[in-house]
CSV table of C-alpha atoms in Angstrom, one decimal:
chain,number,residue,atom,x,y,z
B,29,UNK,CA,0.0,0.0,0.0
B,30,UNK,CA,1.0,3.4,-0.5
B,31,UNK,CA,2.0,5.7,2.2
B,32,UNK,CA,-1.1,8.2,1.0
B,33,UNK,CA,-3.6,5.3,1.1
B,34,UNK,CA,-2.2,4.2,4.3
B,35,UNK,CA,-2.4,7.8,5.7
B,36,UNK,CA,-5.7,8.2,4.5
B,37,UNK,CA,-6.6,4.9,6.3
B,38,UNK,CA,-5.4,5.8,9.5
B,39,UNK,CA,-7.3,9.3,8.9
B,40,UNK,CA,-10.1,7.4,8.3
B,41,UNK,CA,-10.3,5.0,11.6
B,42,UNK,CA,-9.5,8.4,14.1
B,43,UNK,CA,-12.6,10.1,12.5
B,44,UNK,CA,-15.0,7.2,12.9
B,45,UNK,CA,-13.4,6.6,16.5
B,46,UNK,CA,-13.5,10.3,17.6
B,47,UNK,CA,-17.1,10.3,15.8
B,48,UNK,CA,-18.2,7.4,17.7
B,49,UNK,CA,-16.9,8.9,21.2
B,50,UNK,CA,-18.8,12.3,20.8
B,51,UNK,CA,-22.2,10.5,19.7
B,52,UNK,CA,-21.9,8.0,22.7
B,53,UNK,CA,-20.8,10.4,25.2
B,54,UNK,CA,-24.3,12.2,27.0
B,55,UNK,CA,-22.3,15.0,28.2
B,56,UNK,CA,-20.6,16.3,24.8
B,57,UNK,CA,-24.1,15.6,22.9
B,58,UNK,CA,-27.2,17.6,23.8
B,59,UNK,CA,-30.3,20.0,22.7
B,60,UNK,CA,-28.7,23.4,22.3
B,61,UNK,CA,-32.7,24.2,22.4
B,62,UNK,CA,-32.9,23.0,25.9
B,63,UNK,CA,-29.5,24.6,27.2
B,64,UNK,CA,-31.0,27.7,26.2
B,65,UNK,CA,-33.9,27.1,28.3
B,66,UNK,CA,-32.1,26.0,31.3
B,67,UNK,CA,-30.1,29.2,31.4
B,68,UNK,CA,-32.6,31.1,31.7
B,69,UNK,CA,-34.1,32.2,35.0
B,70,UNK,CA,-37.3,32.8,37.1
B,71,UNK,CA,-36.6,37.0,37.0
B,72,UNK,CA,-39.6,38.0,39.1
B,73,UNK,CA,-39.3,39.5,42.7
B,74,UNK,CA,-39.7,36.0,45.3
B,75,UNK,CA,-42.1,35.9,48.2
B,76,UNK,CA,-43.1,33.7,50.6
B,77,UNK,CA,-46.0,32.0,51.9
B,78,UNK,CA,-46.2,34.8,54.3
B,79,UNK,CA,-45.9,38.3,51.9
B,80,UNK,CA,-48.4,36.1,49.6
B,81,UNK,CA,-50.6,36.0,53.1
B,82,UNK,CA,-50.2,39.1,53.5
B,83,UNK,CA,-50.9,40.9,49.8
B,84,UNK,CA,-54.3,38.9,50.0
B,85,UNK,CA,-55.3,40.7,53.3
B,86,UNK,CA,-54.7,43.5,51.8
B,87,UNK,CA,-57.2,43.0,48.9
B,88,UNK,CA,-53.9,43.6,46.0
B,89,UNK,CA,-54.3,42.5,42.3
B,90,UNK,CA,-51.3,40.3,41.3
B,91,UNK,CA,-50.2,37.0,39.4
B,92,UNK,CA,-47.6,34.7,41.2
B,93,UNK,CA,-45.7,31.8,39.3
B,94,UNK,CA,-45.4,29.2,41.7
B,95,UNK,CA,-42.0,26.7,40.3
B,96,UNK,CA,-38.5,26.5,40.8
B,97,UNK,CA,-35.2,26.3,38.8
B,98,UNK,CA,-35.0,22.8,38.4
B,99,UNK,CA,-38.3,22.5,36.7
B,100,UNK,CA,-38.1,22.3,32.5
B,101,UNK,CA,-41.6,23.7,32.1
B,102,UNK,CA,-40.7,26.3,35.0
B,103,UNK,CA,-37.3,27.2,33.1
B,104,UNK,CA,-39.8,27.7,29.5
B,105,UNK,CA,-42.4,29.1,30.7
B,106,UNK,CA,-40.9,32.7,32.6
B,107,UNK,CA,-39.2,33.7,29.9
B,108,UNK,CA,-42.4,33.9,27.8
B,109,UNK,CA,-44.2,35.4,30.9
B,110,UNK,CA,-41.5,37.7,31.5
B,111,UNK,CA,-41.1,39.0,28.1
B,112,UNK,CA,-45.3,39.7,28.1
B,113,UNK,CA,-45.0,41.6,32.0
B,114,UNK,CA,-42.5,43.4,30.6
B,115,UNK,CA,-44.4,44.6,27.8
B,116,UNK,CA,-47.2,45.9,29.4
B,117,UNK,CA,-45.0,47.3,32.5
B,118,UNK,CA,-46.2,45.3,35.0
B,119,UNK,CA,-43.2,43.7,36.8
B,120,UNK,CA,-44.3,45.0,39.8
B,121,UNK,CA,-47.2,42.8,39.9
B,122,UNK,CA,-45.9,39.5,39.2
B,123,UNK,CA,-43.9,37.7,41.8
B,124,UNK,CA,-42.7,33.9,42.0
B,125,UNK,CA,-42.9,31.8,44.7
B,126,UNK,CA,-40.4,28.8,45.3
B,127,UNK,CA,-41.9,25.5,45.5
B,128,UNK,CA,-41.5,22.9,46.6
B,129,UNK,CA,-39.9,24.2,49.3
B,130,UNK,CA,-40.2,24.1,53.1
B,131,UNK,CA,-40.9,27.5,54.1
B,132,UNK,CA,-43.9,26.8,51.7
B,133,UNK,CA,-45.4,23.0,52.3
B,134,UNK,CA,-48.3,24.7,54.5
B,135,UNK,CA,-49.5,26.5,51.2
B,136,UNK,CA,-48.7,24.0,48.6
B,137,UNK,CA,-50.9,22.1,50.4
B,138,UNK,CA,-54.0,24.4,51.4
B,139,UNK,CA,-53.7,25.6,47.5
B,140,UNK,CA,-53.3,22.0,46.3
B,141,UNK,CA,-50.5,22.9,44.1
B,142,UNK,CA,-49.5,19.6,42.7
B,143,UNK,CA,-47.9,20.6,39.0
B,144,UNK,CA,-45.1,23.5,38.3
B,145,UNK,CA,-45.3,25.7,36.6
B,146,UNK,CA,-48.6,27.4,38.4
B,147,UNK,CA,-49.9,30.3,37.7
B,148,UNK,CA,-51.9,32.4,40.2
B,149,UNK,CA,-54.5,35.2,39.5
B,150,UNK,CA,-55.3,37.3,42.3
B,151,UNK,CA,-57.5,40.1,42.1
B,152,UNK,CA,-58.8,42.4,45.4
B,153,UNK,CA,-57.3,39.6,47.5
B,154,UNK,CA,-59.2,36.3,45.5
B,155,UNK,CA,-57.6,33.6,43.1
B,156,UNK,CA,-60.1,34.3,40.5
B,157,UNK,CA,-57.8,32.0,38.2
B,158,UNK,CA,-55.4,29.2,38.4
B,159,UNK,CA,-53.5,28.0,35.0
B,160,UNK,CA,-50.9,24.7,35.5
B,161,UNK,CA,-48.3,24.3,32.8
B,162,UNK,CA,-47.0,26.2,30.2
B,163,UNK,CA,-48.4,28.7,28.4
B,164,UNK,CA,-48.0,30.3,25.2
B,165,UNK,CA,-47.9,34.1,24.4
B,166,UNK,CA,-51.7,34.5,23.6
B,167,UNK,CA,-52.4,33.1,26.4
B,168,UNK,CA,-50.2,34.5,29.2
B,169,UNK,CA,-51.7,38.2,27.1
B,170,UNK,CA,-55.3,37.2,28.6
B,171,UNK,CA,-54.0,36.5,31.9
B,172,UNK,CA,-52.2,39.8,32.1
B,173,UNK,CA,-55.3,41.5,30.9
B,174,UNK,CA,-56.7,40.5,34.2
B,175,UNK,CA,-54.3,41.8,36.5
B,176,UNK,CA,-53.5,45.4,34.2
């Protein structure tokens, strides 16, 4: 054999070895889509169970997104919600609450929030509307239409 055909060879085997590496390795192979998504973060003020308590005595109109940073749909969903808020200037009427967590069993409980994301309209102190899962656009619009 010639050295070119040889070299070529050799070329040959390290590209199909390397190749076989990166597609069996999880780490090295992923949905850019998804990083994308996971970088992202919940960008609304956090409250507890207690200021929540609290802005319902006092009869305010707000929306709460109740999830956490290690939930996919959580990670989707606020940017979409965030980029609508932002829109109609109402950041200061949209908070997040952190569940699960412990400081906030007692409400995920009495609220029976069982699925993250959940979204919370409160209006003069009432949940007037409760949303689970992700939304899209159109619909996060009619939500904010209740609160602006």
């Amino acid at each position: 054999m010639s050295k070119v055909k040889l070299f070529f060879m050799y070329l040959l085997a390290l590209i199909c070895i390397v190749s076989f590496y990166l597609l069996s390795n999880e780490e090295l192979v992923h949905n850019h889509d998804s990083d994308l998504v996971k970088s992202e973060s919940i960008n609304f003020l956090e409250i507890d169970v207690v200021e929540f308590e609290e802005k319902m005595a006092k009869k305010e109109t707000f929306l709460v997104l109740l999830g956490n940073e290690d939930c996919d749909g959580c990670m989707e969903y606020a940017p979409i919600l965030e980029k609508e808020v932002k829109e109609k200037d109402l950041m200061n009427r949209v908070f997040h609450i952190v569940v699960p967590s412990d400081k906030n069993k007692k409400m995920i409980s009495y609220y029976g929030i069982s699925v993250t994301p959940t979204t919370l309209i409160i209006k003069n102190g009432k949940i007037i509307k409760r949303v689970e899962g992700v939304q899209l656009e159109e619909d996060v619009q009619k939500l904010l239409e209740q609160i602006g």
